Short mmCIF file of C-alpha atoms in Angstrom, two decimals:
data_model
loop_
_atom_site.label_atom_id
_atom_site.label_comp_id
_atom_site.label_asym_id
_atom_site.label_seq_id
_atom_site.Cartn_x
_atom_site.Cartn_y
_atom_site.Cartn_z
CA MET A 22 -14.45 -33.78 -11.51
CA THR A 23 -14.57 -30.08 -10.60
CA THR A 24 -12.44 -28.30 -8.37
CA ARG A 25 -13.65 -25.44 -6.25
CA ILE A 26 -11.31 -22.87 -5.70
CA ALA A 27 -12.86 -19.83 -3.04
CA VAL A 28 -11.79 -16.48 -3.78
CA ALA A 29 -11.81 -14.03 -0.27
CA GLY A 30 -10.17 -11.39 0.98
CA PHE A 31 -9.23 -8.09 3.20
CA VAL A 32 -6.72 -5.47 1.85
CA GLN A 33 -6.05 -2.87 4.26
CA GLU A 34 -2.08 -1.45 4.40
CA THR A 35 -1.90 0.18 7.95
CA LEU A 36 -0.37 3.01 9.19
CA ALA A 37 -0.03 2.52 12.99
CA ARG A 38 1.21 6.02 13.49
CA SER A 39 -1.64 7.57 11.90
CA PRO A 40 -4.11 9.60 14.23
CA PHE A 41 -7.12 7.79 13.21
CA LEU A 42 -8.99 4.62 13.14
CA THR A 43 -10.18 3.11 10.14
CA ASP A 44 -13.61 2.19 10.23
CA GLU A 45 -16.42 0.71 8.14
CA SER A 46 -17.21 4.20 6.45
CA MET A 47 -13.41 3.59 4.99
CA ILE A 48 -14.26 0.17 3.94
CA GLN A 49 -15.33 -0.78 0.44
CA VAL A 50 -16.94 -4.69 0.96
CA ARG A 51 -17.94 -6.52 -2.15
CA ARG A 52 -19.82 -9.91 -1.97
CA GLY A 53 -20.62 -12.96 -4.59
CA GLN A 54 -20.79 -12.24 -8.39
CA GLU A 55 -19.59 -8.48 -6.99
CA LEU A 56 -15.91 -9.42 -6.97
CA TYR A 57 -16.41 -9.53 -10.71
CA GLY A 58 -16.88 -6.21 -10.26
CA THR A 59 -13.66 -4.99 -8.71
CA THR A 60 -11.24 -3.86 -11.67
CA ASN A 61 -10.47 -1.02 -10.14
CA TYR A 62 -8.45 -3.26 -7.82
CA ARG A 63 -6.10 -5.19 -10.99
CA GLY A 64 -4.63 -8.46 -8.15
CA THR A 65 -8.33 -9.51 -8.25
CA VAL A 66 -9.00 -9.21 -11.78
CA GLY A 67 -5.63 -11.73 -12.29
CA ALA A 68 -6.78 -14.13 -9.87
CA LEU A 69 -10.36 -14.66 -11.20
CA ASP A 70 -8.93 -14.69 -15.07
CA ARG A 71 -6.52 -17.93 -13.71
CA LEU A 72 -9.34 -19.27 -12.34
CA GLY A 73 -11.58 -18.95 -15.21
CA GLU A 74 -8.89 -20.59 -17.64
CA ASP A 75 -9.24 -23.96 -16.33
CA ALA A 76 -12.52 -25.64 -17.41
CA ASP A 77 -12.54 -28.29 -13.83
CA VAL A 78 -12.14 -25.26 -11.83
CA GLU A 79 -14.97 -23.53 -10.13
CA THR A 80 -15.05 -20.34 -8.58
CA VAL A 81 -16.60 -19.64 -5.41
CA PRO A 82 -16.33 -16.08 -5.07
CA LEU A 83 -16.96 -14.71 -1.30
CA LEU A 84 -16.11 -11.94 0.00
CA PHE A 85 -13.24 -9.14 -0.76
CA ALA A 86 -12.82 -5.81 1.79
CA ARG A 87 -10.93 -3.24 0.63
CA SER A 88 -9.99 -0.06 2.48
CA LEU A 89 -7.46 3.05 1.67
CA SER A 90 -4.59 2.59 3.31
CA GLY A 91 -5.27 4.41 6.94
CA GLY A 92 -5.11 3.70 10.35
CA SER A 93 -5.24 0.73 12.60
CA VAL A 94 -8.50 -1.18 11.62
CA ARG A 95 -11.12 -0.61 14.75
CA ARG A 96 -11.35 -4.09 16.15
CA ASP A 97 -15.42 -4.50 16.05
CA VAL A 98 -15.30 -3.69 12.16
CA TYR A 99 -12.40 -6.34 12.29
CA GLU A 100 -14.03 -8.78 13.44
CA ALA A 101 -17.11 -8.55 11.66
CA ILE A 102 -15.03 -8.77 8.06
CA LYS A 103 -13.29 -11.71 9.70
CA ALA A 104 -16.37 -13.09 10.99
CA GLU A 105 -18.69 -12.73 7.81
CA THR A 106 -15.60 -14.14 6.28
CA VAL A 107 -15.00 -17.87 7.98
CA GLU A 108 -19.35 -18.01 7.75
CA LEU A 109 -19.28 -18.20 4.00
CA LEU A 110 -16.02 -20.14 3.68
CA ARG A 111 -18.10 -22.67 5.83
CA GLY A 112 -21.09 -22.13 4.08
CA ALA A 113 -19.58 -22.42 0.82
CA GLY A 114 -19.31 -26.46 0.77
CA PRO A 115 -16.22 -28.34 0.14
CA LEU A 116 -13.69 -26.66 -1.03
CA ASP A 117 -10.36 -27.53 -2.86
CA GLY A 118 -8.31 -24.48 -2.55
CA LEU A 119 -8.75 -20.49 -1.58
CA VAL A 120 -6.99 -17.25 -3.26
CA LEU A 121 -6.77 -15.17 -0.03
CA LEU A 122 -6.98 -11.33 -1.62
CA ASN A 123 -4.89 -9.69 1.73
CA HIS A 124 -2.04 -6.97 1.49
CA GLY A 125 -0.02 -8.17 4.19
CA ALA A 126 0.27 -5.05 6.21
CA LEU A 127 -3.03 -5.48 8.29
CA GLU A 128 -2.67 -3.91 11.92
CA VAL A 129 -5.89 -4.07 14.06
CA ASP A 130 -6.94 -1.80 16.93
CA GLY A 131 -5.91 -3.02 20.40
CA PHE A 132 -4.26 -6.45 18.83
CA ASP A 133 -0.88 -7.90 19.68
CA VAL A 134 -0.66 -10.27 16.93
CA HIS A 135 -0.15 -9.24 13.46
CA GLY A 136 -3.62 -8.52 11.43
CA ASP A 137 -3.08 -10.66 8.51
CA THR A 138 -1.54 -13.49 10.45
CA ASP A 139 -4.88 -13.46 12.85
CA PHE A 140 -7.17 -13.38 9.36
CA THR A 141 -5.18 -16.36 7.72
CA LEU A 142 -5.33 -18.25 10.86
CA ALA A 143 -8.84 -17.91 11.22
CA VAL A 144 -9.50 -19.00 7.18
CA ARG A 145 -7.51 -21.97 8.13
CA GLU A 146 -9.69 -23.02 10.61
CA ALA A 147 -12.74 -22.72 8.54
CA VAL A 148 -11.77 -24.41 5.46
CA GLY A 149 -9.52 -27.32 7.13
CA PRO A 150 -6.24 -28.57 6.93
CA GLY A 151 -4.89 -29.54 3.24
CA VAL A 152 -6.66 -27.02 1.49
CA PRO A 153 -4.09 -24.81 -0.23
CA ILE A 154 -3.85 -21.15 0.61
CA GLY A 155 -2.54 -18.54 -1.56
CA VAL A 156 -1.65 -15.09 -0.56
CA PRO A 157 -0.57 -12.61 -3.52
CA PHE A 158 1.15 -10.32 -1.01
CA ASP A 159 2.08 -6.04 -1.66
CA MET A 160 5.47 -5.40 -1.56
CA HIS A 161 4.71 -3.45 1.34
CA GLY A 162 3.60 -6.39 3.15
CA GLN A 163 4.83 -8.97 6.08
CA LEU A 164 4.76 -12.47 6.84
CA THR A 165 4.97 -14.13 9.97
CA PRO A 166 6.20 -17.57 10.76
CA GLU A 167 2.67 -18.53 11.76
CA MET A 168 1.17 -17.05 8.43
CA LEU A 169 3.19 -18.89 5.96
CA ALA A 170 2.91 -21.85 8.01
CA GLU A 171 -0.40 -22.17 6.32
CA LEU A 172 0.20 -20.23 3.13
CA GLN A 173 1.28 -22.81 0.33
CA ALA A 174 1.16 -19.86 -2.40
CA VAL A 175 2.50 -17.06 -2.23
CA THR A 176 3.19 -14.01 -4.52
CA VAL A 177 4.64 -10.41 -4.10
CA LEU A 178 4.34 -7.26 -6.13
CA ARG A 179 7.73 -6.62 -7.94
CA THR A 180 7.81 -2.87 -8.85
CA ALA A 181 7.39 0.09 -7.08
CA PRO A 182 5.57 1.78 -8.02
CA HIS A 183 2.85 -0.74 -7.85
CA ARG A 184 2.39 -1.79 -11.89
CA ASP A 185 1.84 -5.64 -11.74
CA GLN A 186 -0.84 -6.01 -9.41
CA TYR A 187 -2.95 -8.23 -12.00
CA GLU A 188 0.66 -10.74 -12.72
CA ALA A 189 0.77 -11.18 -9.08
CA GLY A 190 -2.71 -12.20 -8.25
CA TYR A 191 -2.64 -14.58 -11.65
CA ARG A 192 0.36 -16.17 -10.37
CA VAL A 193 -0.65 -16.80 -7.09
CA ALA A 194 -3.92 -18.45 -8.58
CA ASP A 195 -2.35 -20.48 -10.64
CA GLN A 196 0.36 -21.79 -7.62
CA VAL A 197 -2.80 -22.71 -5.91
CA VAL A 198 -4.76 -24.60 -8.83
CA ARG A 199 -1.47 -25.98 -9.34
CA ALA A 200 -1.17 -27.37 -5.48
CA VAL A 201 -5.08 -28.36 -5.61
CA LYS A 202 -4.15 -30.39 -8.57
CA GLY A 203 -1.53 -32.65 -6.76
CA GLU A 204 1.21 -30.85 -9.61
CA THR A 205 2.97 -29.62 -7.18
CA ARG A 206 3.87 -29.95 -3.16
CA PRO A 207 4.47 -26.40 -1.79
CA THR A 208 7.38 -26.13 0.31
CA ARG A 209 8.34 -22.93 2.00
CA ALA A 210 10.55 -20.61 3.61
CA TYR A 211 11.74 -17.18 4.94
CA ALA A 212 14.81 -15.11 5.95
CA HIS A 213 13.89 -11.99 7.95
CA LEU A 214 16.05 -9.08 8.27
CA PRO A 215 16.08 -6.31 10.55
CA MET A 216 15.83 -3.69 8.29
CA PHE A 217 13.22 -0.43 8.11
CA ILE A 218 12.64 0.94 4.95
CA PRO A 219 10.31 3.35 3.39
CA GLY A 220 8.99 2.56 -0.02
CA GLU A 221 10.31 5.75 -1.05
CA LYS A 222 13.80 4.49 -0.96
CA CYS A 223 12.79 1.32 -2.59
CA MET A 224 11.60 2.10 -5.93
CA THR A 225 12.50 -0.54 -8.31
CA ALA A 226 13.85 2.09 -11.14
CA TYR A 227 16.38 2.53 -9.14
CA SER A 228 19.23 0.89 -7.46
CA PRO A 229 19.57 -1.28 -5.60
CA ALA A 230 16.34 -2.28 -5.71
CA ARG A 231 16.26 -2.82 -9.47
CA GLU A 232 18.58 -5.41 -9.42
CA LEU A 233 17.62 -6.91 -6.61
CA TRP A 234 13.83 -7.60 -7.77
CA GLY A 235 14.98 -7.33 -10.93
CA SER A 236 17.40 -10.86 -9.70
CA LEU A 237 13.85 -12.67 -8.66
CA PRO A 238 13.15 -14.44 -12.21
CA SER A 239 16.47 -15.88 -12.42
CA TYR A 240 15.82 -17.98 -9.11
CA ASP A 241 12.37 -18.65 -10.31
CA ALA A 242 13.96 -20.44 -13.08
CA ARG A 243 16.07 -22.53 -11.08
CA PRO A 244 15.04 -26.09 -11.23
CA GLY A 245 12.41 -27.19 -7.90
CA VAL A 246 11.49 -23.44 -7.41
CA ILE A 247 7.90 -22.26 -7.85
CA GLU A 248 8.83 -18.21 -6.97
CA ALA A 249 11.09 -16.26 -5.13
CA ASN A 250 10.17 -13.57 -3.72
CA ILE A 251 11.29 -10.32 -1.26
CA LEU A 252 9.04 -8.03 1.16
CA LEU A 253 10.12 -4.96 1.23
CA GLY A 254 7.70 -4.74 4.30
CA PHE A 255 5.99 -1.69 6.14
CA GLY A 256 8.63 0.23 7.35
CA TRP A 257 7.12 2.85 9.82
CA ASN A 258 5.04 0.47 11.85
CA ASP A 259 6.77 -0.05 15.28
CA ARG A 260 5.57 -3.73 15.45
CA PRO A 261 7.82 -6.52 16.41
CA TRP A 262 7.15 -8.42 13.17
CA VAL A 263 8.06 -5.62 10.81
CA GLY A 264 10.65 -5.69 8.62
CA THR A 265 12.09 -7.24 5.06
CA GLN A 266 11.81 -10.36 4.24
CA ALA A 267 12.93 -13.18 1.59
CA VAL A 268 10.35 -15.55 0.92
CA ILE A 269 10.72 -18.73 -1.24
CA VAL A 270 8.28 -21.89 -2.41
CA THR A 271 10.11 -24.53 -3.52
CA ASP A 272 8.48 -28.09 -4.99
CA ASP A 273 8.68 -30.26 -2.01
CA ASP A 274 12.12 -28.83 -1.82
CA GLU A 275 12.63 -27.57 2.11
CA GLN A 276 16.40 -27.29 1.99
CA LEU A 277 16.45 -25.85 -1.20
CA ALA A 278 13.55 -23.16 0.06
CA ARG A 279 15.55 -22.48 3.20
CA ASP A 280 19.18 -21.87 0.87
CA ILE A 281 17.70 -19.63 -1.65
CA ALA A 282 15.97 -17.53 1.30
CA ALA A 283 19.54 -17.06 2.87
CA GLU A 284 20.96 -16.42 -0.27
CA ILE A 285 18.75 -13.27 -1.38
CA ALA A 286 18.49 -12.61 1.86
CA ARG A 287 22.62 -12.25 2.21
CA ASP A 288 22.39 -10.15 -1.24
CA VAL A 289 19.52 -7.56 0.16
CA TRP A 290 21.59 -7.13 3.74
CA ALA A 291 24.50 -6.53 1.46
CA ARG A 292 23.44 -3.53 0.15
CA ARG A 293 21.28 -2.28 3.26
CA HIS A 294 22.98 1.15 3.07
CA GLU A 295 22.32 1.86 -0.29
CA PHE A 296 18.14 2.06 0.30
CA VAL A 297 17.99 6.28 0.20
CA LEU A 298 16.18 8.33 -1.89
CA ARG A 299 17.03 7.96 -5.31
CA MET A 300 14.52 10.73 -6.85
CA GLU A 301 14.71 14.22 -6.52
CA ASN A 302 14.14 15.34 -3.08
CA MET A 303 14.55 18.20 -0.55
CA GLU A 304 13.52 19.18 2.67
CA LEU A 305 10.03 21.50 2.82
CA ASP A 306 11.32 25.13 1.74
CA GLU A 307 13.81 24.76 -0.32
CA GLY A 308 11.64 22.17 -2.72
CA LEU A 309 8.96 24.70 -2.50
CA SER A 310 11.58 27.64 -4.27
CA ALA A 311 12.97 24.98 -6.40
CA ALA A 312 9.45 23.74 -8.04
CA ALA A 313 8.94 27.90 -8.29
CA GLU A 314 12.14 27.78 -10.14
CA ALA A 315 11.68 25.00 -12.07
CA ALA A 316 11.55 25.50 -16.34
CA GLU A 317 9.97 21.77 -16.64
CA ARG A 318 6.10 22.27 -16.69
CA PRO A 319 4.62 20.59 -14.96
CA THR A 320 6.47 20.20 -11.77
CA TYR A 321 4.72 17.59 -9.39
CA VAL A 322 5.95 18.11 -5.40
CA THR A 323 4.68 15.25 -3.15
CA ASP A 324 4.22 16.03 0.84
CA SER A 325 5.77 12.93 1.77
CA GLY A 326 5.18 13.01 5.52
CA ASP A 327 1.10 13.31 4.93
CA ASN A 328 1.16 10.59 2.46
CA VAL A 329 -2.30 9.14 2.06
CA SER A 330 -1.56 6.52 -0.06
CA ALA A 331 1.17 5.52 2.55
CA GLY A 332 -2.01 5.85 5.31
CA ALA A 333 -1.35 9.03 6.96
CA GLY A 334 -4.51 11.36 7.29
CA GLY A 335 -4.08 13.71 4.36
CA ASP A 336 -5.64 16.62 6.72
CA LEU A 337 -1.99 18.28 7.35
CA THR A 338 -1.94 21.80 6.35
CA VAL A 339 1.92 22.73 6.80
CA VAL A 340 2.85 22.19 3.20
CA LEU A 341 0.23 24.50 1.91
CA GLN A 342 0.69 26.83 4.67
CA HIS A 343 4.47 26.85 3.27
CA VAL A 344 3.05 27.15 -0.21
CA LEU A 345 1.41 30.90 0.91
CA ASP A 346 4.86 31.60 2.17
CA HIS A 347 6.26 31.61 -1.60
CA PRO A 348 5.03 34.47 -3.00
CA GLU A 349 7.15 33.09 -5.88
CA LEU A 350 4.60 30.63 -6.09
CA ASP A 351 1.93 32.27 -8.29
CA ASP A 352 0.55 29.30 -10.44
CA VAL A 353 -0.13 26.35 -7.72
CA VAL A 354 -2.32 23.52 -7.18
CA VAL A 355 -2.67 21.94 -3.67
CA ALA A 356 -4.39 18.65 -3.76
CA GLY A 357 -6.15 16.68 -1.31
CA ILE A 358 -6.55 17.87 2.16
CA LEU A 359 -8.79 15.91 4.48
CA ALA A 360 -10.84 19.26 6.13
CA PRO A 361 -14.64 18.24 5.95
CA ARG A 362 -15.82 21.04 8.35
CA THR A 363 -14.33 23.11 6.06
CA VAL A 364 -16.05 21.78 3.33
CA ARG A 365 -19.12 22.00 4.81
CA ALA A 366 -18.53 25.54 5.72
CA CYS A 367 -17.51 26.80 2.04
CA ARG A 368 -20.41 24.75 0.67
CA GLU A 369 -22.82 26.21 2.78
CA ALA A 370 -21.57 29.91 2.01
CA GLY A 371 -22.09 28.51 -2.00
CA ILE A 372 -20.22 29.21 -5.22
CA GLY A 373 -18.15 32.63 -5.13
CA ALA A 374 -18.58 33.26 -1.83
CA THR A 375 -15.26 34.40 -0.05
CA VAL A 376 -14.73 32.64 3.07
CA ARG A 377 -12.55 32.50 6.39
CA VAL A 378 -10.65 29.18 6.90
CA GLU A 379 -8.80 28.48 9.86
CA LEU A 380 -5.95 26.42 8.29
CA GLY A 381 -4.45 23.63 10.81
CA ALA A 382 -7.64 23.77 12.76
CA GLU A 383 -8.66 20.09 11.68
CA HIS A 384 -5.86 18.36 12.30
CA LEU A 385 -6.35 14.99 13.77
CA ASP A 386 -4.04 14.89 15.83
CA GLY A 387 -4.28 18.45 16.94
CA SER A 388 -0.89 19.83 15.99
CA GLY A 389 -0.08 23.40 14.92
CA PRO A 390 0.32 25.07 13.29
CA ARG A 391 -2.37 27.24 12.25
CA ARG A 392 -3.02 30.40 10.29
CA VAL A 393 -6.65 31.98 9.25
CA VAL A 394 -6.71 32.98 5.59
CA GLU A 395 -9.26 34.52 3.03
CA ALA A 396 -10.57 31.57 0.58
CA VAL A 397 -13.00 31.82 -2.87
CA VAL A 398 -14.78 28.90 -3.63
CA GLU A 399 -14.60 28.24 -6.71
CA ASP A 400 -16.16 25.31 -7.14
CA ALA A 401 -17.85 22.32 -4.91
CA GLY A 402 -19.52 18.38 -5.56
CA ASP A 403 -20.77 15.53 -3.55
CA GLU A 404 -18.29 12.93 -5.43
CA ILE A 405 -15.64 12.77 -7.90
CA VAL A 406 -16.70 10.70 -10.83
CA ILE A 407 -13.79 9.43 -13.76
CA PRO A 408 -13.32 6.73 -16.48
CA ASN A 409 -12.37 3.85 -15.32
CA PRO A 410 -8.23 3.36 -15.67
CA VAL A 411 -8.75 -0.39 -16.69
CA ALA A 412 -9.11 0.01 -20.11
CA GLU A 413 -11.70 -3.25 -20.20
CA SER A 414 -14.01 -1.55 -18.37
CA SER A 415 -16.30 1.05 -18.96
CA THR A 416 -17.81 1.38 -15.47
CA PRO A 417 -16.50 4.77 -14.26
CA THR A 418 -14.59 5.24 -11.13
CA ARG A 419 -16.04 7.14 -7.99
CA SER A 420 -14.38 8.38 -4.88
CA GLU A 421 -17.35 8.94 -2.82
CA GLY A 422 -17.21 12.55 -0.52
CA ALA A 423 -18.02 16.11 -0.61
CA TRP A 424 -15.04 18.56 -1.82
CA VAL A 425 -14.47 22.16 -2.55
CA ARG A 426 -12.19 24.06 -5.12
CA LEU A 427 -10.71 27.22 -2.96
CA ARG A 428 -8.80 30.06 -4.52
CA ILE A 429 -6.44 30.76 -1.74
CA GLY A 430 -4.20 33.66 -3.08
CA SER A 431 -2.42 32.66 -5.91
CA ALA A 432 -2.89 28.71 -5.02
CA LEU A 433 -5.31 26.47 -5.74
CA VAL A 434 -6.24 24.02 -3.45
CA THR A 435 -9.11 21.00 -2.77
CA MET A 436 -10.22 20.15 0.44
CA HIS A 437 -12.36 17.23 1.05
CA ALA A 438 -14.76 15.33 3.67
CA VAL A 439 -13.22 12.40 3.32
CA ARG A 440 -9.85 11.12 3.37
CA LEU A 441 -9.01 10.21 -0.38
CA TYR A 442 -5.75 10.41 -2.43
CA ILE A 443 -5.36 12.01 -5.76
CA GLY A 444 -3.70 9.42 -7.56
CA GLN A 445 -4.57 9.88 -11.32
CA PRO A 446 -5.08 13.12 -13.50
CA GLY A 447 -8.63 12.39 -13.72
CA MET A 448 -9.40 13.18 -9.96
CA LEU A 449 -7.75 16.68 -10.80
CA GLU A 450 -9.94 16.66 -14.31
CA ALA A 451 -13.01 16.05 -12.65
CA MET A 452 -12.63 18.82 -10.25
CA GLY A 453 -12.22 21.45 -13.01
CA ILE A 454 -8.38 21.30 -12.83
CA ASP A 455 -5.96 20.65 -15.84
CA PRO A 456 -3.43 18.00 -14.28
CA VAL A 457 -0.83 19.46 -17.00
CA ALA A 458 -1.36 23.23 -17.57
CA HIS A 459 -0.39 24.54 -14.39
CA ALA A 460 3.22 25.21 -13.04
CA VAL A 461 3.03 22.99 -9.76
CA TYR A 462 1.24 20.33 -8.76
CA VAL A 463 1.35 19.27 -4.57
CA LEU A 464 -0.43 16.17 -3.98
CA LYS A 465 0.09 14.26 -0.45
CA PHE A 466 1.91 10.76 -1.77
CA GLY A 467 5.85 9.81 -1.38
CA TYR A 468 6.53 8.60 -4.85
CA LEU A 469 4.13 8.83 -7.79
CA LEU A 470 1.70 6.63 -8.30
CA PRO A 471 2.46 5.63 -11.95
CA GLN A 472 -0.91 7.57 -13.89
CA LEU A 473 0.73 10.62 -12.98
CA GLU A 474 4.26 9.67 -12.91
CA ASP A 475 3.31 9.34 -16.51
CA VAL A 476 2.40 13.54 -16.76
CA ALA A 477 4.87 14.86 -14.41
CA ALA A 478 7.51 17.17 -16.47
CA ARG A 479 9.83 17.01 -12.93
CA PHE A 480 8.74 15.23 -9.92
CA ILE A 481 10.31 16.99 -6.20
CA LEU A 482 9.26 14.79 -3.03
CA LEU A 483 9.55 16.99 0.17
CA ARG A 484 10.93 15.43 3.58
CA SER A 485 7.95 16.86 5.04
CA PRO A 486 6.87 16.26 8.68
CA GLY A 487 4.08 13.96 9.58
CA PRO A 488 3.30 10.13 10.69
CA SER A 489 4.63 9.19 6.91
CA ALA A 490 8.00 10.77 7.19
CA VAL A 491 10.62 9.07 5.25
CA ASP A 492 13.28 10.38 7.65
CA PHE A 493 12.85 7.24 10.31
CA GLY A 494 15.39 8.82 12.83
CA THR A 495 12.31 11.44 13.21
CA LEU A 496 10.31 8.52 14.58
CA ALA A 497 9.90 6.94 17.87
CA TRP A 498 10.56 3.36 18.40
CA GLU A 499 9.45 1.08 21.27
CA ARG A 500 8.40 -2.49 19.96
CA ILE A 501 11.01 -3.74 17.33
CA ALA A 502 14.10 -5.25 18.13
CA ARG A 503 17.26 -3.34 18.04
CA PRO A 504 19.84 -2.75 16.86
CA ALA A 505 17.90 -2.64 12.97
CA ILE A 506 18.55 -0.76 10.05
CA PRO A 507 18.79 2.63 9.17
CA MET A 508 18.04 3.73 12.88
CA ASP A 509 21.13 1.36 13.89
CA ARG A 510 23.97 1.83 11.33
CA ASP A 511 26.08 -0.84 12.72
CA ALA A 512 23.46 -3.15 13.02
CA THR A 513 23.88 -7.41 12.28
CA TRP A 514 22.15 -10.01 11.21
CA ASP A 515 22.20 -13.41 12.12
CA GLU A 516 21.66 -15.83 9.65
CA SER A 517 21.03 -19.11 11.40
CA THR A 518 18.50 -17.79 13.64
CA ALA A 519 16.80 -15.81 10.63
CA VAL A 520 15.69 -18.36 8.50
CA ARG A 521 12.26 -20.30 8.84
CA SER A 522 11.27 -22.86 6.68
CA PHE A 523 8.16 -25.40 6.44
CA PRO A 524 7.45 -28.93 4.41
CA SER A 525 5.03 -29.65 2.06
CA SER A 526 3.22 -31.30 4.07
CA THR A 527 2.10 -27.90 6.60
CA GLY A 528 -1.11 -27.14 6.13
#
């Protein structure tokens, strides 16, 4: 008898503090067989590969929407994607299971509910009760009790920077297949901690994340455990459901799930004050001076306050303006600034032209500072095309959107008509910039993504201002429950009210 398992989802990591909304122009939607072309999103590949291993499993690919991390999703755009997904699920015929490719940190403009929870409840209604649903969460995702009540399979990334998307997608699909075939009766529990930690303070190469996330396979190996995980959560978002969470799936053993969730949560809580920046990090001007003096080439520097990979706008020119105040930075690249009006003016002026650019005039939140500079237009393009980073695919990866490469004083600067993050060396190369030949590179990240980490001789995180600032003490908090870590060092945690569980019959 053939088992039919659908694949659908909406991946978006929302920085609710970002000064813009995510609209349809920022979201890529693939439908049907197009899902097999999502080779640049490894979780999808892993899930599809696992479903394809069983001859008696029919994979039903429906819809996969994905956006860069960004501001809250515009409500009408979200509702349209949700409605289409629900319609496709209802029209797909009888389904035995669903792999729901969501991230966990989706927020919708105007909603007073967690976006991924709303999406999960909608697809549950579409497929009906008793159909196992599984989600491969990002480490920076969130769960709510309402969401976990509807999920029978849960996996979470275990590396930061993320290198295991494929494995998480594979594991969640495996859990769904086993549940559909009656091999397991998934029981779930989670424990919620009042901890708000940016990803930069939870890199799994360093303590305490190395030991905490590294211990998870030992829990997986315990009799009766299907999988144990920790969600760091998306700590920037001032929402009641945000925080750090232990989530456990067992085989028909609710007490075991509760016990392990509490055990892991206690371990995380015991080390709550150890989540600090472990990589080299400095204040803005101190870090730029250190980069200029560095013997290591290349030195990569990140503008963590305007971290596009965390959802910031990428529009701030604060760090660039400080770079221009450091004449000792005589061989520096500053890449990835969102400035559509500047891009248009420079392209109209033409290659080789000298133009006057007002830095700061395109800050999305209207903030300063501003500075007028002269820039030479060295190159321009309509898109960035690079070889696909997934080895088995020869299809190029395209980042659409006009760009210009400018010479401003001693700085080589790239500005862009659309938000994007320069996440791999090939993107620099596509704009005529050697990713290792210059002394210093400034990018709009927090921690470096893996491919950049691999080419950097030295890395310095700048504790720069902006919506993704890593110092949460500088941010406003109104909706979260207080006290909470790290804002309130003496915060407490009540285990008796923090653990929730859901028996195998739920859903």
